[in-house]
Short mmCIF file of C-alpha atoms in Angstrom, two decimals:
data_model
loop_
_atom_site.label_atom_id
_atom_site.label_comp_id
_atom_site.label_asym_id
_atom_site.label_seq_id
_atom_site.Cartn_x
_atom_site.Cartn_y
_atom_site.Cartn_z
CA GLY A 1 32.15 3.17 13.53
CA LEU A 2 30.58 -0.41 13.34
CA SER A 3 31.60 -3.52 12.10
CA GLN A 4 28.60 -5.50 11.10
CA SER A 5 27.37 -8.11 8.63
CA VAL A 6 25.28 -6.97 5.61
CA ASN A 7 23.14 -8.94 3.34
CA VAL A 8 24.27 -8.78 -0.43
CA ILE A 9 21.68 -9.95 -2.86
CA SER A 10 22.10 -10.71 -6.27
CA SER A 11 19.10 -10.52 -8.50
CA GLY A 12 17.45 -9.24 -11.73
CA ASN A 13 16.45 -5.87 -12.20
CA PRO A 14 12.96 -5.06 -13.43
CA ASP A 15 13.64 -1.27 -13.91
CA LEU A 16 16.32 -2.11 -16.88
CA LYS A 17 15.69 -0.25 -20.17
CA PRO A 18 16.54 -1.95 -23.40
CA GLU A 19 20.01 -1.20 -24.72
CA VAL A 20 19.77 1.11 -27.92
CA ALA A 21 22.63 1.08 -30.51
CA LYS A 22 23.42 3.28 -33.24
CA THR A 23 25.17 1.48 -36.15
CA LEU A 24 26.81 2.75 -39.32
CA THR A 25 27.99 0.18 -41.95
CA ILE A 26 29.33 1.05 -45.10
CA GLY A 27 30.73 -1.61 -47.77
CA GLY A 28 31.29 -2.65 -51.24
CA VAL A 29 31.79 -5.91 -53.47
CA PHE A 30 34.03 -6.00 -56.42
CA SER A 31 33.53 -8.96 -58.76
CA PRO A 32 35.83 -8.15 -61.93
CA SER A 33 34.65 -9.69 -65.45
CA PHE A 34 38.19 -10.39 -66.43
CA LEU A 35 38.65 -12.86 -63.40
CA ARG A 36 35.97 -15.22 -63.22
CA GLY A 37 35.39 -16.55 -59.75
CA PHE A 38 37.00 -13.90 -58.07
CA ASN A 39 35.43 -11.68 -55.46
CA ILE A 40 36.50 -8.93 -52.74
CA SER A 41 34.61 -6.96 -50.30
CA ILE A 42 35.37 -4.45 -47.56
CA ASP A 43 33.14 -3.17 -45.07
CA TYR A 44 33.37 -0.59 -42.39
CA TYR A 45 31.31 -0.54 -39.07
CA ASN A 46 30.90 1.76 -36.23
CA ILE A 47 28.51 0.88 -33.28
CA ARG A 48 27.70 3.13 -30.31
CA ILE A 49 25.75 1.92 -27.30
CA ARG A 50 24.61 4.19 -24.57
CA ASP A 51 22.79 2.94 -21.40
CA ALA A 52 24.44 -0.53 -22.02
CA ILE A 53 23.52 -3.17 -19.50
CA SER A 54 26.26 -4.22 -17.11
CA GLN A 55 27.03 -5.16 -13.63
CA PRO A 56 30.37 -3.45 -13.33
CA PHE A 57 31.06 -3.50 -9.43
CA THR A 58 31.38 -5.57 -6.29
CA TYR A 59 29.36 -4.77 -3.27
CA ILE A 60 32.25 -3.32 -1.76
CA GLN A 61 32.92 -0.85 -4.82
CA LEU A 62 29.30 0.05 -4.51
CA ALA A 63 29.38 1.15 -0.98
CA ASP A 64 32.74 2.96 -1.66
CA PHE A 65 31.62 4.75 -4.73
CA CYS A 66 28.24 6.03 -2.89
CA GLU A 67 30.23 7.31 0.02
CA GLN A 68 32.71 9.22 -2.37
CA SER A 69 29.89 10.97 -4.26
CA ASN A 70 28.46 12.01 -0.73
CA GLY A 71 25.38 10.19 -1.45
CA THR A 72 24.74 11.80 -5.03
CA SER A 73 25.66 8.84 -7.28
CA PRO A 74 22.86 6.90 -8.57
CA LEU A 75 24.72 3.78 -7.28
CA CYS A 76 23.58 4.88 -3.79
CA ALA A 77 20.00 3.38 -4.81
CA GLN A 78 21.76 -0.12 -4.57
CA VAL A 79 22.79 0.49 -0.86
CA ILE A 80 19.65 0.23 1.12
CA ARG A 81 19.64 2.06 4.68
CA PRO A 82 16.55 2.32 6.93
CA ASN A 83 16.79 6.19 7.00
CA GLY A 84 18.49 7.12 3.75
CA PHE A 85 22.17 8.29 3.11
CA ASP A 86 22.10 11.44 5.41
CA ASP A 87 21.32 9.79 8.55
CA ARG A 88 25.12 9.08 9.51
CA SER A 89 24.07 7.31 12.89
CA PRO A 90 25.02 3.83 13.73
CA ALA A 91 21.22 2.92 13.67
CA ASN A 92 21.37 3.56 9.70
CA TYR A 93 23.80 0.77 8.90
CA PRO A 94 22.95 -0.58 5.44
CA SER A 95 20.41 -3.47 5.56
CA GLU A 96 21.37 -4.85 2.30
CA ILE A 97 23.44 -4.15 -0.89
CA ARG A 98 22.15 -5.06 -4.15
CA LEU A 99 24.20 -6.34 -7.05
CA GLN A 100 21.97 -5.94 -10.19
CA ASN A 101 22.55 -5.38 -13.84
CA LEU A 102 22.35 -1.49 -14.54
CA ASN A 103 22.10 0.75 -17.47
CA LEU A 104 25.26 2.39 -16.73
CA ALA A 105 27.83 1.52 -19.49
CA LYS A 106 28.86 3.04 -22.81
CA VAL A 107 30.51 1.00 -25.78
CA GLN A 108 31.99 2.12 -28.96
CA THR A 109 33.67 -0.10 -31.48
CA SER A 110 34.62 0.29 -35.09
CA GLY A 111 36.49 -1.57 -37.57
CA LEU A 112 37.02 -2.94 -40.98
CA ASP A 113 36.32 -6.43 -42.32
CA PHE A 114 37.91 -7.79 -45.47
CA GLU A 115 36.95 -10.92 -47.44
CA ALA A 116 38.52 -12.22 -50.92
CA SER A 117 37.75 -15.48 -52.50
CA TRP A 118 38.35 -17.32 -55.83
CA ARG A 119 37.33 -20.65 -57.14
CA GLY A 120 37.99 -22.11 -60.47
CA GLU A 121 39.30 -24.98 -62.24
CA VAL A 122 43.13 -26.05 -61.67
CA GLY A 123 44.38 -29.05 -63.84
CA PRO A 124 41.96 -32.21 -63.32
CA GLY A 125 40.35 -30.62 -60.20
CA ALA A 126 38.61 -27.62 -58.60
CA PHE A 127 40.90 -25.18 -56.45
CA GLY A 128 39.49 -22.55 -54.16
CA MET A 129 40.71 -19.95 -51.89
CA ARG A 130 39.03 -17.61 -49.35
CA ALA A 131 40.64 -15.01 -47.19
CA LEU A 132 38.97 -13.14 -44.26
CA ALA A 133 40.51 -10.33 -42.27
CA THR A 134 39.38 -7.77 -39.75
CA ARG A 135 41.11 -4.75 -38.48
CA LEU A 136 39.67 -3.49 -35.12
CA ILE A 137 40.13 0.24 -34.97
CA SER A 138 38.66 0.88 -31.52
CA TYR A 139 36.58 -0.92 -28.62
CA ARG A 140 36.05 1.70 -26.03
CA GLN A 141 34.03 1.08 -22.93
CA GLN A 142 33.13 2.82 -19.89
CA ASN A 143 31.15 0.75 -17.43
CA SER A 144 29.95 3.78 -15.26
CA THR A 145 30.46 7.61 -14.93
CA VAL A 146 32.58 6.92 -11.91
CA LEU A 147 35.01 4.96 -13.72
CA PRO A 148 37.50 5.94 -16.59
CA GLU A 149 36.79 5.05 -20.13
CA ARG A 150 39.05 2.23 -21.36
CA GLN A 151 40.39 1.24 -24.87
CA TYR A 152 40.68 -2.34 -25.33
CA ALA A 153 41.74 -2.55 -28.85
CA GLY A 154 45.31 -3.98 -28.89
CA ASN A 155 45.37 -5.48 -25.52
CA ALA A 156 43.87 -8.04 -23.10
CA ASP A 157 42.48 -5.82 -20.42
CA PHE A 158 39.03 -6.65 -21.26
CA ILE A 159 37.53 -9.07 -18.68
CA GLN A 160 34.94 -11.68 -19.94
CA GLY A 161 33.47 -13.46 -16.95
CA PHE A 162 36.53 -14.10 -14.93
CA TYR A 163 39.14 -14.18 -17.83
CA PRO A 164 40.90 -11.74 -20.05
CA LEU A 165 39.68 -11.51 -23.57
CA PRO A 166 42.49 -10.39 -25.92
CA MET A 167 41.58 -7.97 -28.66
CA PRO A 168 44.40 -7.87 -31.15
CA LYS A 169 44.02 -5.20 -33.88
CA TRP A 170 44.50 -7.75 -36.66
CA ARG A 171 42.85 -11.22 -37.16
CA GLY A 172 42.70 -13.21 -40.33
CA THR A 173 41.97 -16.61 -41.84
CA LEU A 174 43.06 -18.24 -45.03
CA ASN A 175 41.37 -21.38 -46.33
CA VAL A 176 42.81 -23.23 -49.30
CA ASP A 177 41.20 -26.38 -50.74
CA TYR A 178 41.49 -28.65 -53.80
CA SER A 179 39.10 -31.40 -54.92
CA ILE A 180 39.68 -34.16 -57.34
CA ASN A 181 36.71 -36.57 -57.83
CA ASN A 182 35.76 -37.73 -54.33
CA MET A 183 38.68 -36.56 -52.75
CA SER A 184 39.36 -33.12 -51.19
CA VAL A 185 42.46 -31.50 -49.17
CA GLY A 186 42.13 -28.38 -47.18
CA VAL A 187 44.51 -26.31 -45.38
CA GLN A 188 43.58 -23.35 -43.06
CA GLU A 189 45.78 -20.71 -41.59
CA ARG A 190 44.58 -18.62 -38.63
CA TYR A 191 46.44 -15.49 -37.96
CA ILE A 192 46.22 -13.57 -34.46
CA GLY A 193 47.91 -10.34 -34.44
CA ALA A 194 50.34 -8.95 -31.69
CA TYR A 195 48.84 -7.23 -28.67
CA ASN A 196 49.72 -6.07 -25.23
CA ILE A 197 48.95 -8.10 -22.05
CA SER A 198 47.74 -4.95 -20.36
CA ASP A 199 47.86 -1.07 -21.02
CA ILE A 200 46.71 -0.75 -17.18
CA PHE A 201 49.30 -2.95 -15.35
CA ARG A 202 52.97 -3.02 -15.85
CA TYR A 203 54.77 -6.26 -17.08
CA GLU A 204 58.35 -7.04 -17.66
CA LYS A 205 57.42 -8.67 -20.97
CA ASN A 206 54.15 -7.03 -21.89
CA ARG A 207 53.95 -7.94 -25.72
CA ILE A 208 52.34 -10.99 -27.11
CA ARG A 209 53.90 -11.60 -30.76
CA SER A 210 51.62 -12.41 -33.57
CA THR A 211 51.18 -16.21 -34.42
CA VAL A 212 49.75 -18.46 -36.95
CA TYR A 213 48.03 -21.75 -36.49
CA THR A 214 47.64 -24.22 -39.28
CA ASP A 215 44.64 -26.59 -39.55
CA LEU A 216 44.50 -29.58 -41.93
CA ASN A 217 41.48 -31.28 -43.51
CA LEU A 218 41.37 -34.57 -45.73
CA SER A 219 37.80 -35.94 -46.79
CA PHE A 220 36.52 -38.75 -49.07
CA ASP A 221 32.92 -38.87 -50.43
CA ILE A 222 31.46 -42.52 -50.93
CA GLY A 223 28.43 -42.95 -53.10
CA GLY A 224 28.30 -39.46 -54.56
CA LYS A 225 29.06 -36.04 -53.60
CA GLN A 226 27.40 -34.64 -50.69
CA PRO A 227 24.54 -34.32 -49.61
CA LYS A 228 24.15 -37.94 -51.20
CA GLY A 229 26.34 -40.88 -50.07
CA PHE A 230 28.75 -40.61 -46.91
CA GLN A 231 31.65 -38.72 -46.17
CA PHE A 232 34.69 -39.79 -44.25
CA TYR A 233 37.01 -36.89 -43.00
CA ILE A 234 40.30 -36.51 -41.00
CA THR A 235 40.77 -33.00 -39.25
CA VAL A 236 43.79 -31.72 -37.46
CA ASN A 237 43.26 -28.45 -35.50
CA ASN A 238 46.24 -26.77 -34.01
#
């Protein structure tokens, strides 16, 4: 029944334990003899982290979750009182609330990575092409047992610092370059797949369409190929 000030202290946590991940990766590479200079690879990954390090709460949330658990939550250790949680008298008002990184989170992510490349002679010069793509199958995270598990693949609900981090299910990059003597021309196409702004909140227009960005590069070698001599280049990044 009191309204008082409380010290909120942000600090490190000497009781943190190292994060431990279980990682499974399976991949393969195919380099056919009938197509010299061509390679293709596919890799699958699955990563699980328990007791991941995070600071998922504000000081108000720490106090609220402790109250809701009736003093049984491990978060109550961050709310310091003179006489412990069970003393509900005004004299037992919190003296401080500690904001620290804690071993509370669980993270699981899985996906597929693709790569294909080819390089060979075309006409008087050399032609190269490389394509990279990734398919994010899942990115699930639970910041604490008192919070729901969230699926972030395909939306922008994941917060990195203060800003949302979009996690489209598809991303890709295509690089094409052609070199003749001391001159080289390159084009890069960056693909970002469609995703929802949020799967938690409601938006009138919730879908962000897929898009492609084009980058250009032009370079000249003077005094021999690199690393000899000098190289002058012009790059346009979209």
